[in-house]
PDB file of C-alpha atoms and ligand atoms in Angstrom:
ATOM      1  CA  MET X   1       3.547  93.642 244.254  1.00 43.00           C
ATOM      2  CA  ARG X   2       5.151  93.320 240.903  1.00 40.00           C
ATOM      3  CA  ALA X   3       6.974  96.607 240.994  1.00 41.00           C
ATOM      4  CA  LEU X   4      10.210  95.128 242.181  1.00 42.00           C
ATOM      5  CA  PRO X   5      10.520  92.299 239.680  1.00 44.00           C
ATOM      6  CA  ALA X   6       9.414  94.613 236.896  1.00 41.00           C
ATOM      7  CA  SER X   7      12.057  97.160 237.718  1.00 41.00           C
ATOM      8  CA  VAL X   8      14.673  94.472 237.921  1.00 41.00           C
ATOM      9  CA  LEU X   9      13.613  93.227 234.527  1.00 43.00           C
ATOM     10  CA  THR X  10      13.696  96.736 233.257  1.00 42.00           C
ATOM     11  CA  LEU X  11      17.308  97.024 234.248  1.00 41.00           C
ATOM     12  CA  CYS X  12      17.964  93.712 232.586  1.00 39.00           C
ATOM     13  CA  ALA X  13      16.355  94.891 229.402  1.00 41.00           C
ATOM     14  CA  LEU X  14      18.308  98.108 229.356  1.00 41.00           C
ATOM     15  CA  THR X  15      21.689  96.812 230.332  1.00 39.00           C
ATOM     16  CA  ALA X  16      21.912  93.223 229.272  1.00 38.00           C
ATOM     17  CA  ALA X  17      25.386  92.935 230.693  1.00 37.00           C
ATOM     18  CA  GLY X  18      24.224  93.979 234.142  1.00 36.00           C
ATOM     19  CA  CYS X  19      21.760  91.196 234.792  1.00 39.00           C
ATOM     20  CA  GLY X  20      22.599  88.001 236.536  1.00 36.00           C
ATOM     21  CA  GLY X  21      25.663  87.436 234.442  1.00 35.00           C
ATOM     22  CA  VAL X  22      23.626  87.020 231.273  1.00 36.00           C
ATOM     23  CA  ALA X  23      26.088  88.582 228.955  1.00 36.00           C
ATOM     24  CA  GLN X  24      29.271  89.111 230.838  1.00 36.00           C
ATOM     25  CA  GLY X  25      32.040  88.860 228.356  1.00 35.00           C
ATOM     26  CA  ASP X  26      29.492  88.222 225.663  1.00 37.00           C
ATOM     27  CA  ALA X  27      29.063  91.700 224.328  1.00 37.00           C
ATOM     28  CA  ALA X  28      29.747  90.632 220.780  1.00 39.00           C
ATOM     29  CA  ALA X  29      26.628  88.485 220.626  1.00 40.00           C
ATOM     30  CA  PRO X  30      23.841  90.279 222.443  1.00 42.00           C
ATOM     31  CA  GLY X  31      20.787  88.138 222.883  1.00 41.00           C
ATOM     32  CA  ARG X  32      22.003  85.418 220.569  1.00 43.00           C
ATOM     33  CA  ALA X  33      23.865  82.310 221.458  1.00 43.00           C
ATOM     34  CA  PRO X  34      23.897  80.933 224.982  1.00 43.00           C
ATOM     35  CA  LEU X  35      26.747  82.194 227.077  1.00 41.00           C
ATOM     36  CA  GLN X  36      29.966  80.416 226.340  1.00 43.00           C
ATOM     37  CA  ALA X  37      32.546  80.643 229.018  1.00 42.00           C
ATOM     38  CA  PRO X  38      36.023  80.875 227.544  1.00 43.00           C
ATOM     39  CA  ALA X  39      36.960  77.553 229.082  1.00 43.00           C
ATOM     40  CA  ALA X  40      33.805  75.760 227.971  1.00 41.00           C
ATOM     41  CA  SER X  41      34.385  72.640 226.007  1.00 44.00           C
ATOM     42  CA  ALA X  42      32.130  70.298 224.099  1.00 45.00           C
ATOM     43  CA  GLY X  43      31.795  68.019 227.075  1.00 45.00           C
ATOM     44  CA  LYS X  44      30.540  70.714 229.399  1.00 47.00           C
ATOM     45  CA  THR X  45      26.816  70.752 228.730  1.00 50.00           C
ATOM     46  CA  ALA X  46      25.350  69.876 232.090  1.00 53.00           C
ATOM     47  CA  THR X  47      24.234  73.342 233.158  1.00 57.00           C
ATOM     48  CA  LYS X  48      22.248  75.767 231.085  1.00 57.00           C
ATOM     49  CA  PRO X  49      22.662  79.450 231.761  1.00 57.00           C
ATOM     50  CA  ALA X  50      20.700  80.251 234.909  1.00 56.00           C
ATOM     51  CA  THR X  51      19.165  83.262 233.208  1.00 54.00           C
ATOM     52  CA  THR X  52      16.728  81.839 230.684  1.00 54.00           C
ATOM     53  CA  PRO X  53      13.308  82.041 232.391  1.00 56.00           C
ATOM     54  CA  ALA X  54      13.706  85.363 234.133  1.00 64.00           C
ATOM     55  CA  ALA X  55      15.389  87.123 231.244  1.00 79.00           C
ATOM     56  CA  LYS X  56      12.618  86.343 228.726  1.00 94.00           C
ATOM     57  CA  PRO X  57       9.376  86.792 230.642  1.00 96.00           C
ATOM     58  CA  LEU X  58       7.380  87.462 227.467  1.00 97.00           C
ATOM     59  CA  GLN X  59       8.587  84.436 225.521  1.00 97.00           C
ATOM     60  CA  GLY X  60       5.831  82.939 223.405  1.00 97.00           C
ATOM     61  CA  LEU X  61       3.623  86.023 223.463  1.00 98.00           C
ATOM     62  CA  THR X  62       2.747  88.111 220.420  1.00 98.00           C
ATOM     63  CA  ILE X  63       2.159  91.822 220.947  1.00 98.00           C
ATOM     64  CA  VAL X  64       0.983  94.254 218.284  1.00 98.00           C
ATOM     65  CA  ILE X  65       2.032  97.893 218.517  1.00 99.00           C
ATOM     66  CA  ASP X  66       0.131 100.342 216.321  1.00 98.00           C
ATOM     67  CA  PRO X  67       1.994 103.589 215.650  1.00 98.00           C
ATOM     68  CA  GLY X  68      -0.868 106.042 215.058  1.00 98.00           C
ATOM     69  CA  HIS X  69      -1.199 107.775 211.648  1.00 98.00           C
ATOM     70  CA  ASN X  70       1.636 107.798 209.085  1.00 98.00           C
ATOM     71  CA  GLY X  71       4.092 110.414 207.811  1.00 98.00           C
ATOM     72  CA  GLY X  72       2.771 110.139 204.261  1.00 98.00           C
ATOM     73  CA  ASN X  73      -0.836 110.810 205.203  1.00 98.00           C
ATOM     74  CA  TYR X  74      -0.347 114.567 204.805  1.00 96.00           C
ATOM     75  CA  ARG X  75       0.196 114.224 201.076  1.00 96.00           C
ATOM     76  CA  ALA X  76      -2.579 111.718 200.443  1.00 97.00           C
ATOM     77  CA  PRO X  77      -5.814 113.344 201.621  1.00 97.00           C
ATOM     78  CA  LYS X  78      -7.933 111.578 199.026  1.00 96.00           C
ATOM     79  CA  GLN X  79      -6.701 108.178 200.066  1.00 96.00           C
ATOM     80  CA  ILE X  80      -6.939 108.669 203.809  1.00 97.00           C
ATOM     81  CA  ASN X  81     -10.291 110.450 203.658  1.00 98.00           C
ATOM     82  CA  GLN X  82     -12.020 107.491 202.047  1.00 98.00           C
ATOM     83  CA  LEU X  83     -14.706 106.344 204.417  1.00 98.00           C
ATOM     84  CA  VAL X  84     -14.502 102.981 206.145  1.00 97.00           C
ATOM     85  CA  ASP X  85     -17.074 101.205 208.280  1.00 97.00           C
ATOM     86  CA  VAL X  86     -16.181 101.087 211.986  1.00 97.00           C
ATOM     87  CA  LEU X  87     -19.564  99.506 212.829  1.00 97.00           C
ATOM     88  CA  THR X  88     -20.915 102.405 214.876  1.00 97.00           C
ATOM     89  CA  LYS X  89     -20.345 104.881 212.048  1.00 97.00           C
ATOM     90  CA  LYS X  90     -18.400 105.598 208.874  1.00 98.00           C
ATOM     91  CA  LYS X  91     -15.041 107.295 209.349  1.00 97.00           C
ATOM     92  CA  PRO X  92     -12.033 108.331 207.283  1.00 98.00           C
ATOM     93  CA  CYS X  93      -9.619 105.465 206.573  1.00 98.00           C
ATOM     94  CA  ASP X  94      -6.925 107.306 208.553  1.00 98.00           C
ATOM     95  CA  THR X  95      -5.977 110.852 209.576  1.00 97.00           C
ATOM     96  CA  THR X  96      -2.826 112.942 209.572  1.00 97.00           C
ATOM     97  CA  GLY X  97      -2.640 113.244 213.344  1.00 98.00           C
ATOM     98  CA  THR X  98      -1.521 116.354 215.160  1.00 98.00           C
ATOM     99  CA  ASP X  99       1.864 117.964 215.852  1.00 98.00           C
ATOM    100  CA  THR X 100       3.661 120.195 218.321  1.00 98.00           C
ATOM    101  CA  VAL X 101       3.875 123.949 217.810  1.00 98.00           C
ATOM    102  CA  SER X 102       7.402 123.489 216.480  1.00 98.00           C
ATOM    103  CA  GLY X 103       6.189 120.921 213.948  1.00 98.00           C
ATOM    104  CA  TYR X 104       7.139 117.569 215.463  1.00 98.00           C
ATOM    105  CA  THR X 105       4.422 115.323 214.094  1.00 98.00           C
ATOM    106  CA  GLU X 106       2.347 112.792 215.932  1.00 98.00           C
ATOM    107  CA  ALA X 107       3.147 110.279 213.171  1.00 98.00           C
ATOM    108  CA  ALA X 108       6.901 110.707 213.765  1.00 98.00           C
ATOM    109  CA  PHE X 109       6.378 110.484 217.512  1.00 98.00           C
ATOM    110  CA  SER X 110       4.261 107.344 217.394  1.00 98.00           C
ATOM    111  CA  TRP X 111       6.693 105.714 214.970  1.00 98.00           C
ATOM    112  CA  ASP X 112       9.662 106.478 217.215  1.00 98.00           C
ATOM    113  CA  VAL X 113       8.067 105.371 220.470  1.00 98.00           C
ATOM    114  CA  SER X 114       6.533 102.251 218.928  1.00 99.00           C
ATOM    115  CA  ASN X 115       9.932 101.111 217.717  1.00 98.00           C
ATOM    116  CA  ARG X 116      11.408 101.744 221.147  1.00 98.00           C
ATOM    117  CA  ILE X 117       8.625  99.656 222.710  1.00 98.00           C
ATOM    118  CA  LYS X 118       9.197  96.920 220.149  1.00 98.00           C
ATOM    119  CA  LYS X 119      12.886  96.704 220.999  1.00 98.00           C
ATOM    120  CA  ILE X 120      12.234  96.492 224.748  1.00 98.00           C
ATOM    121  CA  LEU X 121       9.547  93.832 224.363  1.00 98.00           C
ATOM    122  CA  GLN X 122      11.675  91.782 221.999  1.00 98.00           C
ATOM    123  CA  GLU X 123      14.509  91.860 224.508  1.00 97.00           C
ATOM    124  CA  ARG X 124      12.034  90.375 226.992  1.00 97.00           C
ATOM    125  CA  GLY X 125      11.210  87.563 224.592  1.00 97.00           C
ATOM    126  CA  ALA X 126       7.990  88.754 222.921  1.00 98.00           C
ATOM    127  CA  THR X 127       7.172  88.560 219.236  1.00 98.00           C
ATOM    128  CA  VAL X 128       6.260  92.103 218.255  1.00 98.00           C
ATOM    129  CA  LYS X 129       4.458  93.266 215.135  1.00 98.00           C
ATOM    130  CA  LEU X 130       3.971  96.877 214.105  1.00 98.00           C
ATOM    131  CA  THR X 131       0.989  97.903 211.975  1.00 98.00           C
ATOM    132  CA  ARG X 132       3.167  99.898 209.592  1.00 98.00           C
ATOM    133  CA  SER X 133       6.729  99.476 208.387  1.00 97.00           C
ATOM    134  CA  ASP X 134       7.926 103.064 207.952  1.00 98.00           C
ATOM    135  CA  ASN X 135       6.945 106.683 208.543  1.00 98.00           C
ATOM    136  CA  ASN X 136       6.884 107.821 204.922  1.00 97.00           C
ATOM    137  CA  SER X 137       3.938 105.966 203.469  1.00 97.00           C
ATOM    138  CA  VAL X 138       0.168 106.198 203.770  1.00 98.00           C
ATOM    139  CA  GLY X 139      -2.163 104.429 206.189  1.00 97.00           C
ATOM    140  CA  PRO X 140      -3.043 101.643 206.683  1.00 98.00           C
ATOM    141  CA  CYS X 141      -6.727 102.286 207.318  1.00 98.00           C
ATOM    142  CA  ILE X 142      -7.912 102.012 210.902  1.00 98.00           C
ATOM    143  CA  THR X 143      -9.861  98.886 209.958  1.00 98.00           C
ATOM    144  CA  GLU X 144      -6.653  97.216 208.776  1.00 98.00           C
ATOM    145  CA  ARG X 145      -4.801  98.316 211.910  1.00 98.00           C
ATOM    146  CA  ALA X 146      -7.347  96.352 213.937  1.00 98.00           C
ATOM    147  CA  ALA X 147      -7.206  93.416 211.528  1.00 98.00           C
ATOM    148  CA  ILE X 148      -3.424  93.132 211.921  1.00 98.00           C
ATOM    149  CA  GLY X 149      -3.810  92.586 215.667  1.00 98.00           C
ATOM    150  CA  ASN X 150      -6.596  90.089 215.067  1.00 98.00           C
ATOM    151  CA  ARG X 151      -4.669  88.076 212.486  1.00 98.00           C
ATOM    152  CA  ALA X 152      -1.640  87.971 214.782  1.00 98.00           C
ATOM    153  CA  LYS X 153      -3.892  86.691 217.577  1.00 98.00           C
ATOM    154  CA  ALA X 154      -2.088  89.217 219.724  1.00 98.00           C
ATOM    155  CA  ALA X 155      -2.102  88.701 223.468  1.00 98.00           C
ATOM    156  CA  ALA X 156      -2.359  92.482 223.667  1.00 98.00           C
ATOM    157  CA  ALA X 157      -2.352  95.411 221.261  1.00 99.00           C
ATOM    158  CA  LEU X 158      -1.482  99.034 221.922  1.00 99.00           C
ATOM    159  CA  SER X 159      -2.109 102.012 219.664  1.00 98.00           C
ATOM    160  CA  VAL X 160       0.302 104.880 220.353  1.00 99.00           C
ATOM    161  CA  HIS X 161      -0.817 108.484 219.935  1.00 98.00           C
ATOM    162  CA  GLY X 162      -0.272 112.046 221.093  1.00 98.00           C
ATOM    163  CA  ASP X 163      -3.289 114.283 221.458  1.00 98.00           C
ATOM    164  CA  GLY X 164      -3.930 117.684 219.884  1.00 98.00           C
ATOM    165  CA  ALA X 165      -6.091 119.568 222.393  1.00 98.00           C
ATOM    166  CA  ALA X 166      -6.211 123.176 223.572  1.00 98.00           C
ATOM    167  CA  LYS X 167      -2.873 124.653 224.591  1.00 98.00           C
ATOM    168  CA  SER X 168      -3.692 124.849 228.296  1.00 98.00           C
ATOM    169  CA  ASP X 169      -4.817 121.204 228.506  1.00 98.00           C
ATOM    170  CA  HIS X 170      -2.217 118.666 229.478  1.00 98.00           C
ATOM    171  CA  GLY X 171      -1.585 115.155 230.725  1.00 98.00           C
ATOM    172  CA  PHE X 172      -2.144 111.680 229.280  1.00 98.00           C
ATOM    173  CA  HIS X 173      -5.087 109.350 228.975  1.00 98.00           C
ATOM    174  CA  VAL X 174      -5.870 105.797 227.884  1.00 98.00           C
ATOM    175  CA  ILE X 175      -8.825 104.933 225.650  1.00 98.00           C
ATOM    176  CA  MET X 176     -10.583 101.602 226.001  1.00 98.00           C
ATOM    177  CA  PRO X 177     -13.395 100.021 223.966  1.00 98.00           C
ATOM    178  CA  LYS X 178     -17.055  99.863 224.916  1.00 98.00           C
ATOM    179  CA  LYS X 179     -19.487  97.080 224.084  1.00 98.00           C
ATOM    180  CA  ILE X 180     -21.091  97.821 220.721  1.00 98.00           C
ATOM    181  CA  ASN X 181     -22.865  94.552 220.077  1.00 97.00           C
ATOM    182  CA  GLY X 182     -19.940  93.718 217.840  1.00 96.00           C
ATOM    183  CA  PRO X 183     -16.634  91.857 217.601  1.00 96.00           C
ATOM    184  CA  VAL X 184     -14.926  93.799 220.382  1.00 98.00           C
ATOM    185  CA  ASP X 185     -17.491  92.879 223.026  1.00 98.00           C
ATOM    186  CA  PRO X 186     -15.747  89.697 224.289  1.00 98.00           C
ATOM    187  CA  VAL X 187     -12.494  91.589 224.927  1.00 98.00           C
ATOM    188  CA  VAL X 188     -13.909  94.733 226.542  1.00 98.00           C
ATOM    189  CA  GLY X 189     -13.142  93.456 230.044  1.00 98.00           C
ATOM    190  CA  LYS X 190      -9.592  92.411 229.209  1.00 98.00           C
ATOM    191  CA  SER X 191      -9.023  95.687 227.405  1.00 98.00           C
ATOM    192  CA  ARG X 192     -10.059  97.545 230.515  1.00 98.00           C
ATOM    193  CA  ALA X 193      -7.523  95.583 232.565  1.00 98.00           C
ATOM    194  CA  LEU X 194      -4.894  96.340 229.930  1.00 98.00           C
ATOM    195  CA  GLY X 195      -5.839 100.018 230.029  1.00 98.00           C
ATOM    196  CA  VAL X 196      -5.496 100.233 233.790  1.00 98.00           C
ATOM    197  CA  ALA X 197      -2.100  98.496 233.641  1.00 98.00           C
ATOM    198  CA  ILE X 198      -0.923 100.898 230.949  1.00 98.00           C
ATOM    199  CA  ARG X 199      -2.233 103.885 232.887  1.00 98.00           C
ATOM    200  CA  ASP X 200      -0.540 102.870 236.125  1.00 98.00           C
ATOM    201  CA  ALA X 201       2.782 102.077 234.476  1.00 98.00           C
ATOM    202  CA  TYR X 202       2.785 105.270 232.424  1.00 98.00           C
ATOM    203  CA  LEU X 203       2.136 107.471 235.429  1.00 98.00           C
ATOM    204  CA  ARG X 204       4.804 105.675 237.425  1.00 98.00           C
ATOM    205  CA  GLY X 205       7.347 105.652 234.625  1.00 98.00           C
ATOM    206  CA  THR X 206       6.942 109.126 233.175  1.00 98.00           C
ATOM    207  CA  GLY X 207       5.453 111.270 235.934  1.00 98.00           C
ATOM    208  CA  ILE X 208       3.146 112.853 233.338  1.00 98.00           C
ATOM    209  CA  PRO X 209      -0.111 113.540 235.177  1.00 98.00           C
ATOM    210  CA  TYR X 210      -3.583 112.307 234.313  1.00 98.00           C
ATOM    211  CA  SER X 211      -5.309 114.284 231.588  1.00 98.00           C
ATOM    212  CA  THR X 212      -6.836 117.530 232.793  1.00 98.00           C
ATOM    213  CA  TYR X 213      -9.442 117.483 230.030  1.00 98.00           C
ATOM    214  CA  ILE X 214     -10.586 113.952 229.124  1.00 97.00           C
ATOM    215  CA  GLY X 215     -11.744 110.912 231.041  1.00 97.00           C
ATOM    216  CA  LYS X 216     -11.718 110.094 234.705  1.00 97.00           C
ATOM    217  CA  ASN X 217      -8.351 109.303 236.261  1.00 98.00           C
ATOM    218  CA  ALA X 218      -6.934 109.181 232.740  1.00 98.00           C
ATOM    219  CA  LEU X 219      -9.383 106.462 231.651  1.00 98.00           C
ATOM    220  CA  ASP X 220     -11.724 107.091 228.756  1.00 98.00           C
ATOM    221  CA  PHE X 221     -14.124 104.707 226.999  1.00 98.00           C
ATOM    222  CA  ARG X 222     -15.163 105.167 223.384  1.00 98.00           C
ATOM    223  CA  ASP X 223     -17.272 103.393 220.788  1.00 98.00           C
ATOM    224  CA  ASP X 224     -16.295 105.467 217.750  1.00 97.00           C
ATOM    225  CA  LEU X 225     -12.745 104.226 217.112  1.00 98.00           C
ATOM    226  CA  GLY X 226     -12.325 101.637 214.373  1.00 97.00           C
ATOM    227  CA  GLY X 227      -9.062 100.440 215.886  1.00 98.00           C
ATOM    228  CA  LEU X 228     -10.993  99.392 218.984  1.00 98.00           C
ATOM    229  CA  ASN X 229     -14.446  98.489 217.641  1.00 98.00           C
ATOM    230  CA  LEU X 230     -12.998  95.970 215.219  1.00 98.00           C
ATOM    231  CA  SER X 231     -10.462  94.425 217.571  1.00 98.00           C
ATOM    232  CA  THR X 232     -10.992  90.862 218.705  1.00 98.00           C
ATOM    233  CA  VAL X 233      -7.887  91.008 220.909  1.00 98.00           C
ATOM    234  CA  PRO X 234      -7.393  93.104 224.060  1.00 98.00           C
ATOM    235  CA  LYS X 235      -6.477  96.563 222.811  1.00 98.00           C
ATOM    236  CA  VAL X 236      -6.226 100.146 224.029  1.00 98.00           C
ATOM    237  CA  PHE X 237      -5.057 103.507 222.752  1.00 98.00           C
ATOM    238  CA  VAL X 238      -2.689 105.675 224.752  1.00 98.00           C
ATOM    239  CA  GLU X 239      -2.666 109.429 224.214  1.00 98.00           C
ATOM    240  CA  CYS X 240       0.767 110.080 225.671  1.00 98.00           C
ATOM    241  CA  GLY X 241       0.057 113.740 226.387  1.00 98.00           C
ATOM    242  CA  ASN X 242      -1.158 116.871 224.619  1.00 98.00           C
ATOM    243  CA  MET X 243       1.275 117.795 221.854  1.00 98.00           C
ATOM    244  CA  LYS X 244      -0.169 121.336 221.743  1.00 98.00           C
ATOM    245  CA  ASN X 245       0.747 121.970 225.389  1.00 98.00           C
ATOM    246  CA  PRO X 246       4.260 123.446 225.734  1.00 98.00           C
ATOM    247  CA  GLY X 247       5.157 121.360 228.809  1.00 98.00           C
ATOM    248  CA  ASP X 248       3.993 118.092 227.288  1.00 98.00           C
ATOM    249  CA  ALA X 249       5.516 119.005 223.903  1.00 98.00           C
ATOM    250  CA  ALA X 250       8.980 119.416 225.422  1.00 98.00           C
ATOM    251  CA  LYS X 251       8.731 115.820 226.637  1.00 98.00           C
ATOM    252  CA  PHE X 252       7.520 114.527 223.276  1.00 98.00           C
ATOM    253  CA  GLU X 253      10.461 116.211 221.547  1.00 98.00           C
ATOM    254  CA  ASP X 254      13.103 114.792 223.900  1.00 98.00           C
ATOM    255  CA  PRO X 255      14.423 111.389 222.755  1.00 98.00           C
ATOM    256  CA  ARG X 256      15.485 110.476 226.282  1.00 98.00           C
ATOM    257  CA  PHE X 257      11.976 111.157 227.507  1.00 98.00           C
ATOM    258  CA  ARG X 258      10.526 109.126 224.652  1.00 98.00           C
ATOM    259  CA  GLN X 259      12.606 106.197 225.857  1.00 98.00           C
ATOM    260  CA  LYS X 260      11.054 106.701 229.287  1.00 98.00           C
ATOM    261  CA  MET X 261       7.594 106.641 227.729  1.00 98.00           C
ATOM    262  CA  ALA X 262       8.414 103.481 225.785  1.00 98.00           C
ATOM    263  CA  LEU X 263       9.777 101.721 228.839  1.00 98.00           C
ATOM    264  CA  ALA X 264       6.712 102.651 230.861  1.00 98.00           C
ATOM    265  CA  LEU X 265       4.374 101.385 228.138  1.00 98.00           C
ATOM    266  CA  ALA X 266       6.336  98.152 227.762  1.00 98.00           C
ATOM    267  CA  ASN X 267       6.147  97.658 231.523  1.00 98.00           C
ATOM    268  CA  GLY X 268       2.394  98.239 231.421  1.00 98.00           C
ATOM    269  CA  LEU X 269       1.982  95.615 228.705  1.00 98.00           C
ATOM    270  CA  GLN X 270       4.143  93.172 230.633  1.00 98.00           C
ATOM    271  CA  HIS X 271       2.263  93.768 233.864  1.00 98.00           C
ATOM    272  CA  TYR X 272      -1.029  93.007 232.107  1.00 98.00           C
ATOM    273  CA  LEU X 273       0.342  89.940 230.338  1.00 98.00           C
ATOM    274  CA  LYS X 274       1.929  88.454 233.424  1.00 93.00           C
ATOM    275  CA  ALA X 275      -0.889  89.298 235.850  1.00 83.00           C
TER     276      ALA X 275
HETATM  277 ZN1   ZN Y 301      -3.615 110.149 217.016  1.00 67.50          ZN
END
């Protein structure tokens, strides 16, 4: 049902100048001031640009994107191995994440894709917060990553990852929270809806198949992730593929494909938020 409008919006987001006359002749001020026709004068204020509602479908919504891991985690084992309480168990504050055979790290991947998602969502009007501000520092702990989404009162939160499974395994999956008799319980249902929206959009947008090794139809439910257990806002993880699989790794390492991933994930978030 929503495929058509979403794809139209997608085009709008990608090529601002191509959508409904939003920015024709306005290339110098993308997304800023309302369109000013050359002949416009002070007295000509009767009509607003016809673009406002459709061009900013996510206006007023806050979305938190959590780029998994951090580039500095490799050099700070003591710090990231400190145990934190994720309610169902104690776990390390954070981990290094995985990498491809050629050494492209999950932290670099998640940082890149998260920033691409942020840009797309901002162009659609959302307020977007990331859980870290660079890819050279350490952490934050998984507990803090959840807390950032909670404090922002995010309408939705997405944690971006790449998996590190056996070489022959491939495909993507989405991880959603389970009820744990804890703070996440009230948003388990919404998180499931978010997860399904992300799954559907990611398959459609990237063509990467469902995971061959985890979950059912690319949906997995876990109660051992601090980022989910401690979330009071709808939140899921996406494992965008298996970085140890050569076919998946080639996609991770291709910036054009990463843009495709980001667009698909942004569309999934939008579909959930506008459903
Ligand atoms: Zn990860």
